[in-house]
mmCIF file of C-alpha atoms in Angstrom:
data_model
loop_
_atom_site.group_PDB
_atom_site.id
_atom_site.type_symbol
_atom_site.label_atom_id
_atom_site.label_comp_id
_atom_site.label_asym_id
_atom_site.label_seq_id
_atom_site.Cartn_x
_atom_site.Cartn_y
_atom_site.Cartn_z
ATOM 1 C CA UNK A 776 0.000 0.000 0.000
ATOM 2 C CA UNK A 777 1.260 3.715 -1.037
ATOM 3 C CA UNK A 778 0.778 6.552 0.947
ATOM 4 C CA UNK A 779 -2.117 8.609 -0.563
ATOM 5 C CA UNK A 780 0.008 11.669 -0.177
ATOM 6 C CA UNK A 781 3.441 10.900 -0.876
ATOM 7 C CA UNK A 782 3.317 7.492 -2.626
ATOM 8 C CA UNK A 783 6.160 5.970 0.201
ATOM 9 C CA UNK A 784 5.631 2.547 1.919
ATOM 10 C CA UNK A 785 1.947 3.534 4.045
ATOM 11 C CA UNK A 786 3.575 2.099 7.073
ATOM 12 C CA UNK A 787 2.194 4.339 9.570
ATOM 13 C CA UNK A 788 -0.813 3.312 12.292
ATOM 14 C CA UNK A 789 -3.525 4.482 14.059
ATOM 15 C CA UNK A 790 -3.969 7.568 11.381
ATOM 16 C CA UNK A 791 -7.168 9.638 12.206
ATOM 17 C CA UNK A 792 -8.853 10.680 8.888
ATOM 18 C CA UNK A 793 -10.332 13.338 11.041
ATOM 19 C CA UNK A 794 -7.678 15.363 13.422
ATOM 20 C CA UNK A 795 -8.683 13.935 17.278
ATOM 21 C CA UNK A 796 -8.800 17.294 18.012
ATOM 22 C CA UNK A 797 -10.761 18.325 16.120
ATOM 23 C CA UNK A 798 -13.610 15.560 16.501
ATOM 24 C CA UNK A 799 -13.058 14.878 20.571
ATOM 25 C CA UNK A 800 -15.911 17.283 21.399
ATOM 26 C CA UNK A 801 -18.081 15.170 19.458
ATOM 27 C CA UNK A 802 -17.235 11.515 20.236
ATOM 28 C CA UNK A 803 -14.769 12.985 23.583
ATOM 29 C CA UNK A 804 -11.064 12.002 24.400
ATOM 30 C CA UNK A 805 -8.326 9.691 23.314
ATOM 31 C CA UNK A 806 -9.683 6.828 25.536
ATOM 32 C CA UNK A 807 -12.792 7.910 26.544
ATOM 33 C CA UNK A 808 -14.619 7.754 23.184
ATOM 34 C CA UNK A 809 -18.104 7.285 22.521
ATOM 35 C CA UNK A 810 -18.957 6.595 18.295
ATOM 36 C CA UNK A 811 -21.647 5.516 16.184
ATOM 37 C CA UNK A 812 -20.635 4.537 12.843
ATOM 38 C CA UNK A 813 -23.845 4.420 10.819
ATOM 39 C CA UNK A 814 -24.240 2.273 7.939
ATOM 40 C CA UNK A 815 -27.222 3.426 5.928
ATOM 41 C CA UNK A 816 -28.043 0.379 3.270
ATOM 42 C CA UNK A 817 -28.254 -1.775 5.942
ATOM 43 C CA UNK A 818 -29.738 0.439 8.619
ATOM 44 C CA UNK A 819 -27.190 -0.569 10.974
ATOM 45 C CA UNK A 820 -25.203 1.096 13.424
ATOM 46 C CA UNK A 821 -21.731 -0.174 15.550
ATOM 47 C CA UNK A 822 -21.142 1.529 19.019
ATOM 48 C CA UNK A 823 -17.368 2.331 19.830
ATOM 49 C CA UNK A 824 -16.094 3.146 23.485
ATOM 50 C CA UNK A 825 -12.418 3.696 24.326
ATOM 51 C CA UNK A 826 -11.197 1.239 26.742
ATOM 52 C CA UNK A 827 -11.669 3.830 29.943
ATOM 53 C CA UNK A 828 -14.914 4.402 29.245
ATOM 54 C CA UNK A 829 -17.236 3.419 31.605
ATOM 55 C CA UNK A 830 -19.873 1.923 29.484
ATOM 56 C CA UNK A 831 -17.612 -0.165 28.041
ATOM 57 C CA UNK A 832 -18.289 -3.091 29.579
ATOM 58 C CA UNK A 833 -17.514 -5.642 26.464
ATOM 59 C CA UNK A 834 -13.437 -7.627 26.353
ATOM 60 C CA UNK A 835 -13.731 -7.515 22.759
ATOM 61 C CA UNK A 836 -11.258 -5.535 21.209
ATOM 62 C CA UNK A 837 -12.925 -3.636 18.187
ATOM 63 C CA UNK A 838 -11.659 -1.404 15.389
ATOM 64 C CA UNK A 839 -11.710 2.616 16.241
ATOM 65 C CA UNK A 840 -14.490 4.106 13.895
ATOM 66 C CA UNK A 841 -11.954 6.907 13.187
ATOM 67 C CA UNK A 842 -8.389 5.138 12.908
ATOM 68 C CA UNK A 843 -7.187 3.519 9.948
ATOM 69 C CA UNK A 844 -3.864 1.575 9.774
ATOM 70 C CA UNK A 845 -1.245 2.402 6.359
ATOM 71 C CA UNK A 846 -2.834 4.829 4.429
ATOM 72 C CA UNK A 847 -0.399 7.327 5.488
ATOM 73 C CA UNK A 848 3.370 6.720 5.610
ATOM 74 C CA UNK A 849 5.037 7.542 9.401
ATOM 75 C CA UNK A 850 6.700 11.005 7.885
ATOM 76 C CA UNK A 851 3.226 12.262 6.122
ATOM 77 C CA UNK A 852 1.562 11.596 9.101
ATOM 78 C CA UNK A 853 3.861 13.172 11.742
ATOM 79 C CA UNK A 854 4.571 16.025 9.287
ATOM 80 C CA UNK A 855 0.405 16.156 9.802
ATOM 81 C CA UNK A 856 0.177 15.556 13.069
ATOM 82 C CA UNK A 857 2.237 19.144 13.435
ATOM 83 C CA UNK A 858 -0.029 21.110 11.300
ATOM 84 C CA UNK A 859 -3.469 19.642 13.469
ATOM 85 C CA UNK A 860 -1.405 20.896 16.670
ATOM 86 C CA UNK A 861 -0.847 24.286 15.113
ATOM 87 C CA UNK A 862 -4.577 24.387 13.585
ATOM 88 C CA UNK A 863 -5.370 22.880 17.319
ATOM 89 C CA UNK A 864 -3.705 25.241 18.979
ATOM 90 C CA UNK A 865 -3.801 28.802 17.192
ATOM 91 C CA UNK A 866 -7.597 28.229 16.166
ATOM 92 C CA UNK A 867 -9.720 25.033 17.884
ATOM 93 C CA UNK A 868 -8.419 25.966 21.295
ATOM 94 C CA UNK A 869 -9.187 29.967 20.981
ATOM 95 C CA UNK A 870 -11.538 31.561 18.614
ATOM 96 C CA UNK A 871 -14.281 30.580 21.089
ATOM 97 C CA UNK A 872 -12.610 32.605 24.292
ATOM 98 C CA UNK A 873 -13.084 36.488 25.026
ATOM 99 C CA UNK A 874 -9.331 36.585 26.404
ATOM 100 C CA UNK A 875 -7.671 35.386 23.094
ATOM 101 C CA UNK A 876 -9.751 37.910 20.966
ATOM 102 C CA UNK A 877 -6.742 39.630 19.894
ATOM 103 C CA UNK A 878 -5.442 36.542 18.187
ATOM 104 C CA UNK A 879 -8.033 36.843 15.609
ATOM 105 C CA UNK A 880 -9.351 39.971 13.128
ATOM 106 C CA UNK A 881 -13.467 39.308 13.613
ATOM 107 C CA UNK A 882 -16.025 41.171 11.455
ATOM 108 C CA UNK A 883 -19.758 41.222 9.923
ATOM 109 C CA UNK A 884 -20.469 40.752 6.438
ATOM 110 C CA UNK A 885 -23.548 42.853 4.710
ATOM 111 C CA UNK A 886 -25.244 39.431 4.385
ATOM 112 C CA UNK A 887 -25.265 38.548 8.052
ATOM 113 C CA UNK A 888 -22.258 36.168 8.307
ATOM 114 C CA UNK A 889 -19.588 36.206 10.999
ATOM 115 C CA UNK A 890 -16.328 36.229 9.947
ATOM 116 C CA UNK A 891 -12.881 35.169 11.709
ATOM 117 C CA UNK A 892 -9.663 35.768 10.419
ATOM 118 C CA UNK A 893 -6.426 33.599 12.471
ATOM 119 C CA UNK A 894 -3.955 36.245 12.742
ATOM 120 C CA UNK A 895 -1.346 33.294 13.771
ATOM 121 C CA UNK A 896 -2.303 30.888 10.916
ATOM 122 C CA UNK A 897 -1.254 31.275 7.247
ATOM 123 C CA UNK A 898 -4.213 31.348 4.282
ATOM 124 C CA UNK A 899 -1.458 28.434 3.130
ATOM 125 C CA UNK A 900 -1.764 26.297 6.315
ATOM 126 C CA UNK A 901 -5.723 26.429 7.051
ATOM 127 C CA UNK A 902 -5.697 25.108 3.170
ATOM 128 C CA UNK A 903 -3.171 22.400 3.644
ATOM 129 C CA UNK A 904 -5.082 20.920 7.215
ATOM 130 C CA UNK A 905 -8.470 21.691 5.546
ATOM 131 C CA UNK A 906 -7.548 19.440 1.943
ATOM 132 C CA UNK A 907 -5.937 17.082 4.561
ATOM 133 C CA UNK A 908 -9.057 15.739 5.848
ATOM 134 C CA UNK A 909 -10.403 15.910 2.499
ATOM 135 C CA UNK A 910 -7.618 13.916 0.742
ATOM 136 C CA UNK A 911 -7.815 11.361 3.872
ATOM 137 C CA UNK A 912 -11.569 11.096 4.100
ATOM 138 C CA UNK A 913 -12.160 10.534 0.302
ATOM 139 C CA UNK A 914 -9.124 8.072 0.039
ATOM 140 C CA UNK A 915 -10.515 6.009 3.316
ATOM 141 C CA UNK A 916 -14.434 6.106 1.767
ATOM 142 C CA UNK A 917 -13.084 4.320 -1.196
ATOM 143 C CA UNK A 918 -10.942 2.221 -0.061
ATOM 144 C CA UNK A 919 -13.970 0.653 1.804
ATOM 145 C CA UNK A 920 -16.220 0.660 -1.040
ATOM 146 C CA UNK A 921 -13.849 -0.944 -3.792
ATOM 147 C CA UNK A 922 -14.362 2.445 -6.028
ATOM 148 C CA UNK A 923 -13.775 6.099 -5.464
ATOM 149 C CA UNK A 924 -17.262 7.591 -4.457
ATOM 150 C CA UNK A 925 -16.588 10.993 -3.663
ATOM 151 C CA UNK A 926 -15.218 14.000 -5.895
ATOM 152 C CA UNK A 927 -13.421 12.738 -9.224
ATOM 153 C CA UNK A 928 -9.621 11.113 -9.198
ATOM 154 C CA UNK A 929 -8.621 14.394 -11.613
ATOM 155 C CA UNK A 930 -9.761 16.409 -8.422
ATOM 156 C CA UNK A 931 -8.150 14.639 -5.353
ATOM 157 C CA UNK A 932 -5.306 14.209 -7.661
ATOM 158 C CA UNK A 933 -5.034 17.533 -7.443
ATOM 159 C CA UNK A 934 -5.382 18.038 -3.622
ATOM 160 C CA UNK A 935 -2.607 15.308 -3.442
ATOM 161 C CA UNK A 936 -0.323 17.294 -5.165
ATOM 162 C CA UNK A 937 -1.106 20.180 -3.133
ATOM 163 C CA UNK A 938 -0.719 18.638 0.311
ATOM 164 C CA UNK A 939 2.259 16.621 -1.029
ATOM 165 C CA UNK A 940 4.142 19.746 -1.764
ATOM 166 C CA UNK A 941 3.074 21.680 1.518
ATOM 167 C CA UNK A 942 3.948 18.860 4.035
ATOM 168 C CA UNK A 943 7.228 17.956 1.861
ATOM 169 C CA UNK A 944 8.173 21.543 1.248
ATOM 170 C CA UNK A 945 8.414 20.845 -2.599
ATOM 171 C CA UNK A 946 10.772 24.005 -4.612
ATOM 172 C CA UNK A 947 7.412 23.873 -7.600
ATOM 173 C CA UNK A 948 4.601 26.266 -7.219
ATOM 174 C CA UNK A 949 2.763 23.323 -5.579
ATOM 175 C CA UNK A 950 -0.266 25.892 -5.310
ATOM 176 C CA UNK A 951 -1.202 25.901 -8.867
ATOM 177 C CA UNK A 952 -2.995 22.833 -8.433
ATOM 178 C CA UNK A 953 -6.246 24.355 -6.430
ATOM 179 C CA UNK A 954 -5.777 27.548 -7.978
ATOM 180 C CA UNK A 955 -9.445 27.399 -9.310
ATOM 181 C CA UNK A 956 -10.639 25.846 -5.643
ATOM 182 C CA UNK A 957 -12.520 27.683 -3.719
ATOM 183 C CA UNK A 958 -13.480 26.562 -0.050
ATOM 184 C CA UNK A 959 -16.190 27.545 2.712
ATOM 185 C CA UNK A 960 -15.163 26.947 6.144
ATOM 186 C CA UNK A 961 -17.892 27.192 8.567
ATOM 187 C CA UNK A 962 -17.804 26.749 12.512
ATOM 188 C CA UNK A 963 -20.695 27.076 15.185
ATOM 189 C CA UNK A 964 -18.873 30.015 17.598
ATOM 190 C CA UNK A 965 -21.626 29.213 20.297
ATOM 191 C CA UNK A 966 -21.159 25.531 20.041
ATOM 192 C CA UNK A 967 -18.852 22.774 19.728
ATOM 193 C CA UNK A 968 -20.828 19.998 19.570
ATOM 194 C CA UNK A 969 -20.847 18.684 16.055
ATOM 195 C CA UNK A 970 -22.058 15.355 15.188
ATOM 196 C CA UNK A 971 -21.519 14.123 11.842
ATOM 197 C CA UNK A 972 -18.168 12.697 10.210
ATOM 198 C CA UNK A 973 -19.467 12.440 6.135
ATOM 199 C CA UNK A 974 -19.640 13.556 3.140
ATOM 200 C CA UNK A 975 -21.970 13.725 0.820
ATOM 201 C CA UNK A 976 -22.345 11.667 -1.923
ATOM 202 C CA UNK A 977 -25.610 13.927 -3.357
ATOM 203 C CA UNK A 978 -23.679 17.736 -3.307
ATOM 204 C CA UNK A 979 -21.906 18.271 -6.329
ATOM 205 C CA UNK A 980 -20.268 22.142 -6.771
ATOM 206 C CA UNK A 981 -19.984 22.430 -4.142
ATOM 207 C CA UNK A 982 -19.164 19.335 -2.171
ATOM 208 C CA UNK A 983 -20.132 18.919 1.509
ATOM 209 C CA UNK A 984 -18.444 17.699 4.187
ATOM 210 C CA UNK A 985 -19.204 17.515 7.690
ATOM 211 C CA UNK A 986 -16.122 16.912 10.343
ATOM 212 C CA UNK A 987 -17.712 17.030 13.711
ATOM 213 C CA UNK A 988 -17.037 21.011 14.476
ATOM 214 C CA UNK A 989 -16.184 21.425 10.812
ATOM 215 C CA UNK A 990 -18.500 21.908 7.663
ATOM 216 C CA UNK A 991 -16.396 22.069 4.696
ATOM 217 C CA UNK A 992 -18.041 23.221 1.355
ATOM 218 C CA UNK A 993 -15.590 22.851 -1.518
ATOM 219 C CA UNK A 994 -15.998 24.340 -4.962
ATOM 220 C CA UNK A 995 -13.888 22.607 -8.002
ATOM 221 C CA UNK A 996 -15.333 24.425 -11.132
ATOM 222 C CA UNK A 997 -16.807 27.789 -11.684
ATOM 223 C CA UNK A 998 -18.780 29.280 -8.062
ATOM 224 C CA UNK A 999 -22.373 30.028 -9.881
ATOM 225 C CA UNK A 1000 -23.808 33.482 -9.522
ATOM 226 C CA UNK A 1001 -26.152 32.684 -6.978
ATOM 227 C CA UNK A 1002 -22.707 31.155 -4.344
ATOM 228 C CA UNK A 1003 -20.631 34.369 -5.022
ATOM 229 C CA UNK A 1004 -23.809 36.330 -4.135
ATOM 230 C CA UNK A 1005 -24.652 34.343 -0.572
ATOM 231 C CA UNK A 1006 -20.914 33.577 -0.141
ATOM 232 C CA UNK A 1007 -19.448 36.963 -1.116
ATOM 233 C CA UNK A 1008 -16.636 37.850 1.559
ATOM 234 C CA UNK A 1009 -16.004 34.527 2.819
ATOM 235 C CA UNK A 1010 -14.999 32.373 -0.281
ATOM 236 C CA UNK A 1011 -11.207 31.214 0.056
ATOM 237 C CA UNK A 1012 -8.899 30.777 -2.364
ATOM 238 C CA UNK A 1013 -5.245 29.762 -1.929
ATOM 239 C CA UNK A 1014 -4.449 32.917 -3.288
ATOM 240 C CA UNK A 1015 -5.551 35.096 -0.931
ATOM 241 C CA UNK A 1016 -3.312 36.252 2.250
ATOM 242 C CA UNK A 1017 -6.032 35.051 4.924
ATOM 243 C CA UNK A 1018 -8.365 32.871 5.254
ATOM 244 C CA UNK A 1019 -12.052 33.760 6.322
ATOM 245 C CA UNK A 1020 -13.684 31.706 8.379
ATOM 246 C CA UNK A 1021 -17.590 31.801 8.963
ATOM 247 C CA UNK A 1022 -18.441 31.221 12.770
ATOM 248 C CA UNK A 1023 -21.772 32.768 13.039
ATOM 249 C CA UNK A 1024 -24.670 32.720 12.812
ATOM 250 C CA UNK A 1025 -25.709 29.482 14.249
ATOM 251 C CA UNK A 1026 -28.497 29.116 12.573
ATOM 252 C CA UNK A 1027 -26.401 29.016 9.206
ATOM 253 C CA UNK A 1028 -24.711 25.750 10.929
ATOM 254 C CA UNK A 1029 -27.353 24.480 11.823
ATOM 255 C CA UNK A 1030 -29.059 24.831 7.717
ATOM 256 C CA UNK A 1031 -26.223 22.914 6.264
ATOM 257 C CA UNK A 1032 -26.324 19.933 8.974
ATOM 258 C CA UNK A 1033 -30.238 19.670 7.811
ATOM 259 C CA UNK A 1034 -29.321 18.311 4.158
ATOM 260 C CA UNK A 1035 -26.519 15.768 5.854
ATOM 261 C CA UNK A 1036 -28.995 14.691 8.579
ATOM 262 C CA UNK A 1037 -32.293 14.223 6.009
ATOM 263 C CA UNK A 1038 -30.223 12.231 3.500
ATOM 264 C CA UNK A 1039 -29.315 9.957 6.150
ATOM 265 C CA UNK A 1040 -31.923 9.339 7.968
ATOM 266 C CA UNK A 1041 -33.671 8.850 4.312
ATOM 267 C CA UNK A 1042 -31.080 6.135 3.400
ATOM 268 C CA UNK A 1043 -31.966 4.282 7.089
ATOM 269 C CA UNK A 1044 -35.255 4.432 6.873
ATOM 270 C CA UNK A 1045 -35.612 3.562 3.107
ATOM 271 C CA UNK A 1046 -33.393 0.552 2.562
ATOM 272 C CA UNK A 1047 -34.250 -0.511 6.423
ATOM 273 C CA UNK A 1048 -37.985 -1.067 5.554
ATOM 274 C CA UNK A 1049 -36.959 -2.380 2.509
ATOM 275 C CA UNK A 1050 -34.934 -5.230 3.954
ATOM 276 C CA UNK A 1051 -38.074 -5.951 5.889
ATOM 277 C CA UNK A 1052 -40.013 -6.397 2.973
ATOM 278 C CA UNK A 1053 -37.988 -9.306 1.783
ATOM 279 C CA UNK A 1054 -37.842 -10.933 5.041
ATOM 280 C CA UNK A 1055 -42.134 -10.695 5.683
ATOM 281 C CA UNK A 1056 -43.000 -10.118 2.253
ATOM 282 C CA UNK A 1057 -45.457 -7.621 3.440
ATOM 283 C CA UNK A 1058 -46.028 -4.543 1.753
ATOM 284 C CA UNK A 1059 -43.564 -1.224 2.298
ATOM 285 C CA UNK A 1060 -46.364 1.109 3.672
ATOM 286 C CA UNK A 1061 -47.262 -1.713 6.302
ATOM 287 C CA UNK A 1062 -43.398 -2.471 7.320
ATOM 288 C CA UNK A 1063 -43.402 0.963 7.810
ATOM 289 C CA UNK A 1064 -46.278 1.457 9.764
ATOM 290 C CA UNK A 1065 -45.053 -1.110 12.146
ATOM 291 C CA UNK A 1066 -41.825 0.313 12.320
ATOM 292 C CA UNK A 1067 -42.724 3.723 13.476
ATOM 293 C CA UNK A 1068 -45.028 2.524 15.919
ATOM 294 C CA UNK A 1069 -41.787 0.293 17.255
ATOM 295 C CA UNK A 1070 -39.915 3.157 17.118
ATOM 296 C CA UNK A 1071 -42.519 5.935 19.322
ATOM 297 C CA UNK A 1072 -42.990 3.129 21.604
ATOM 298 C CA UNK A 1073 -38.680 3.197 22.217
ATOM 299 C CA UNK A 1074 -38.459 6.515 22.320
ATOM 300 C CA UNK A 1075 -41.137 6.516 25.210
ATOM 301 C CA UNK A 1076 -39.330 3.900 27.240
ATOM 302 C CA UNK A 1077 -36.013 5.934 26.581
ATOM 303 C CA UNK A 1078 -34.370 3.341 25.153
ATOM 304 C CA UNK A 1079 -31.135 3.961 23.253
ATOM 305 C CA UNK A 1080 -30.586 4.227 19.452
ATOM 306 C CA UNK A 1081 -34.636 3.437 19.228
ATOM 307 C CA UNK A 1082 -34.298 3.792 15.250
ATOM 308 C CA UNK A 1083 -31.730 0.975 15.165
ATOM 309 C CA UNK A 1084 -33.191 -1.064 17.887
ATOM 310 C CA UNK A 1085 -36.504 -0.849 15.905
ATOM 311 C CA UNK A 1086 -35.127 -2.115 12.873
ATOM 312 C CA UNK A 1087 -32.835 -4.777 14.711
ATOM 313 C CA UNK A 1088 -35.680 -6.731 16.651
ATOM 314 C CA UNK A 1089 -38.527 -6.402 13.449
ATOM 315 C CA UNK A 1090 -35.487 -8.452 11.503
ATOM 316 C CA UNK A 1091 -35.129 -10.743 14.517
ATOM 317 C CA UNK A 1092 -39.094 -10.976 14.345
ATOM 318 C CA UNK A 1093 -39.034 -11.844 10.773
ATOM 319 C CA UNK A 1094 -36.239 -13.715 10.087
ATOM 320 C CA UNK A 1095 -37.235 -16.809 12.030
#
């Protein structure tokens, strides 16, 4: 196996596709995790807790939801691991507290967005951590599914070459290769409790994708009208000298999680009743019916996961 970014033995272990710090307020601490990893054609989801955590209560040793093992080769990924300490410290660890105000140039935009500019991070090394994750995340997705499912291989080609000469400090003009990109980079300021780790597969130009804290939309061809309109003042390019980062309002945030967490929940719900239809050979409105009313009668009891556990006991039900 190469190294998706430098194309050296992938001997390195344990590689987050998403930075730990950057996704620890969502699933908590080296240790102390708590994960769902949600698979969506077969309405399924697999609960991870880090060996100190107290509801884990099981010997088995199971597979970190966010850790994959040679993708990355050991200099990639502790050239990396420098850049999501910087990011980590100069942005994750700051732009939320009064007292570290001065470390950042904060404004409003005419169409209501806050902005935040890191007056300690370079335009160049937001876009290197930022296409990081990307590169990582898109590599890992279709590695798992046999064929690449996200962007096109002319596109993370590109972001390859780009994060290959940043991390290796490479003499070209590395750059060139995003030149046309053009990225969106939206935090919640009031809250850092995201909950998704996905991209996808529907948004095309631009692409979304959703790193716990993080919403990422990416532009690879030309912004439309109606994007340099809303986004006007807080598109980045990797030509520019700073990168502007949206962090309010909420309510923004929480209008591109909608699209993430309606496609999903779709995709559960869809190909879940589905499977139930070939188990009971009943028809999908009544699998349905019966699910829901499974699923009300869980959430009234308080019982964990109730969409899952719905779906997990009707198959138990029908499969004989």
């Amino acid at each position: 196996m190469k190294c998706i970014i430098c194309d050296k033995n992938a001997n390195a272990t344990g590689s987050h596709i998403a930075p730990a710090s950057l996704i620890q307020n969502c699933i908590g601490k080296h240790y102390w995790e708590e994960s769902y990893e949600i698979d969506s054609k077969n309405a399924t989801v697999d609960v991870y807790f880090g060996r100190n955590n107290l509801k884990n209560t099981n010997t088995e040793i199971k597979k970190h939801h966010h850790k994959v093992d040679e993708i990355l080769c050991q200099t990639c990924e502790n050239k990396l691991g420098k850049l999501e300490s910087e990011f980590s410290t100069e942005f994750l660890q700051k732009f939320r507290i009064e007292k570290f105000k001065n470390n950042f140039h904060s404004y409003n935009l005419e169409t209501g967005f806050e902005i935040t500019e890191p007056n300690k991070l370079s335009n160049l090394k937001i876009h290197a951590y930022i296409y990081s994750i990307i590169l990582r995340y898109c590599r890992d997705v279709e590695f798992k599914n046999g064929h690449l499912v996200l962007m096109t291989e002319s596109e993370l080609t590109k972001i390859k070459s780009f994060v290959n000469g940043f991390l290796n400090e490479q003499e070209t003009d590395y750059t060139k290769s995003i030149t046309d990109f053009n990225l969106v980079i939206v935090f919640d300021k009031n809250s850092d409790k995201g909950s998704l780790v996905i991209g996808l597969e529907e948004s095309d130009n631009p692409y979304l994708f959703y790193f716990c804290e993080v919403i990422i939309q990416l532009f690879t061809k030309q912004v439309s009208e109606k994007a340099k309109y809303l986004f006007n003042g807080c598109l980045n390019s990797i030509n520019e000298s700073k990168s502007k980062i949206v962090v309010g309002p909420s309510e923004f945030y929480q209008d591109l999680m909608r699209p993430a967490q309606k496609v999903l929940m779709n995709e559960i719900i869809t190909n879940g009743t589905n499977e139930l239809c070939r188990l009971n050979n009943k028809s999908y409105k009544e699998n349905l019916i019966e699910f829901n009313h499974l699923v009300a009668e869980y959430e009234n009891k308080e019982i964990e996961l109730p969409i899952f556990r719905a779906f997990e006991d009707l198959r138990k039900k029908y499969s004989g």
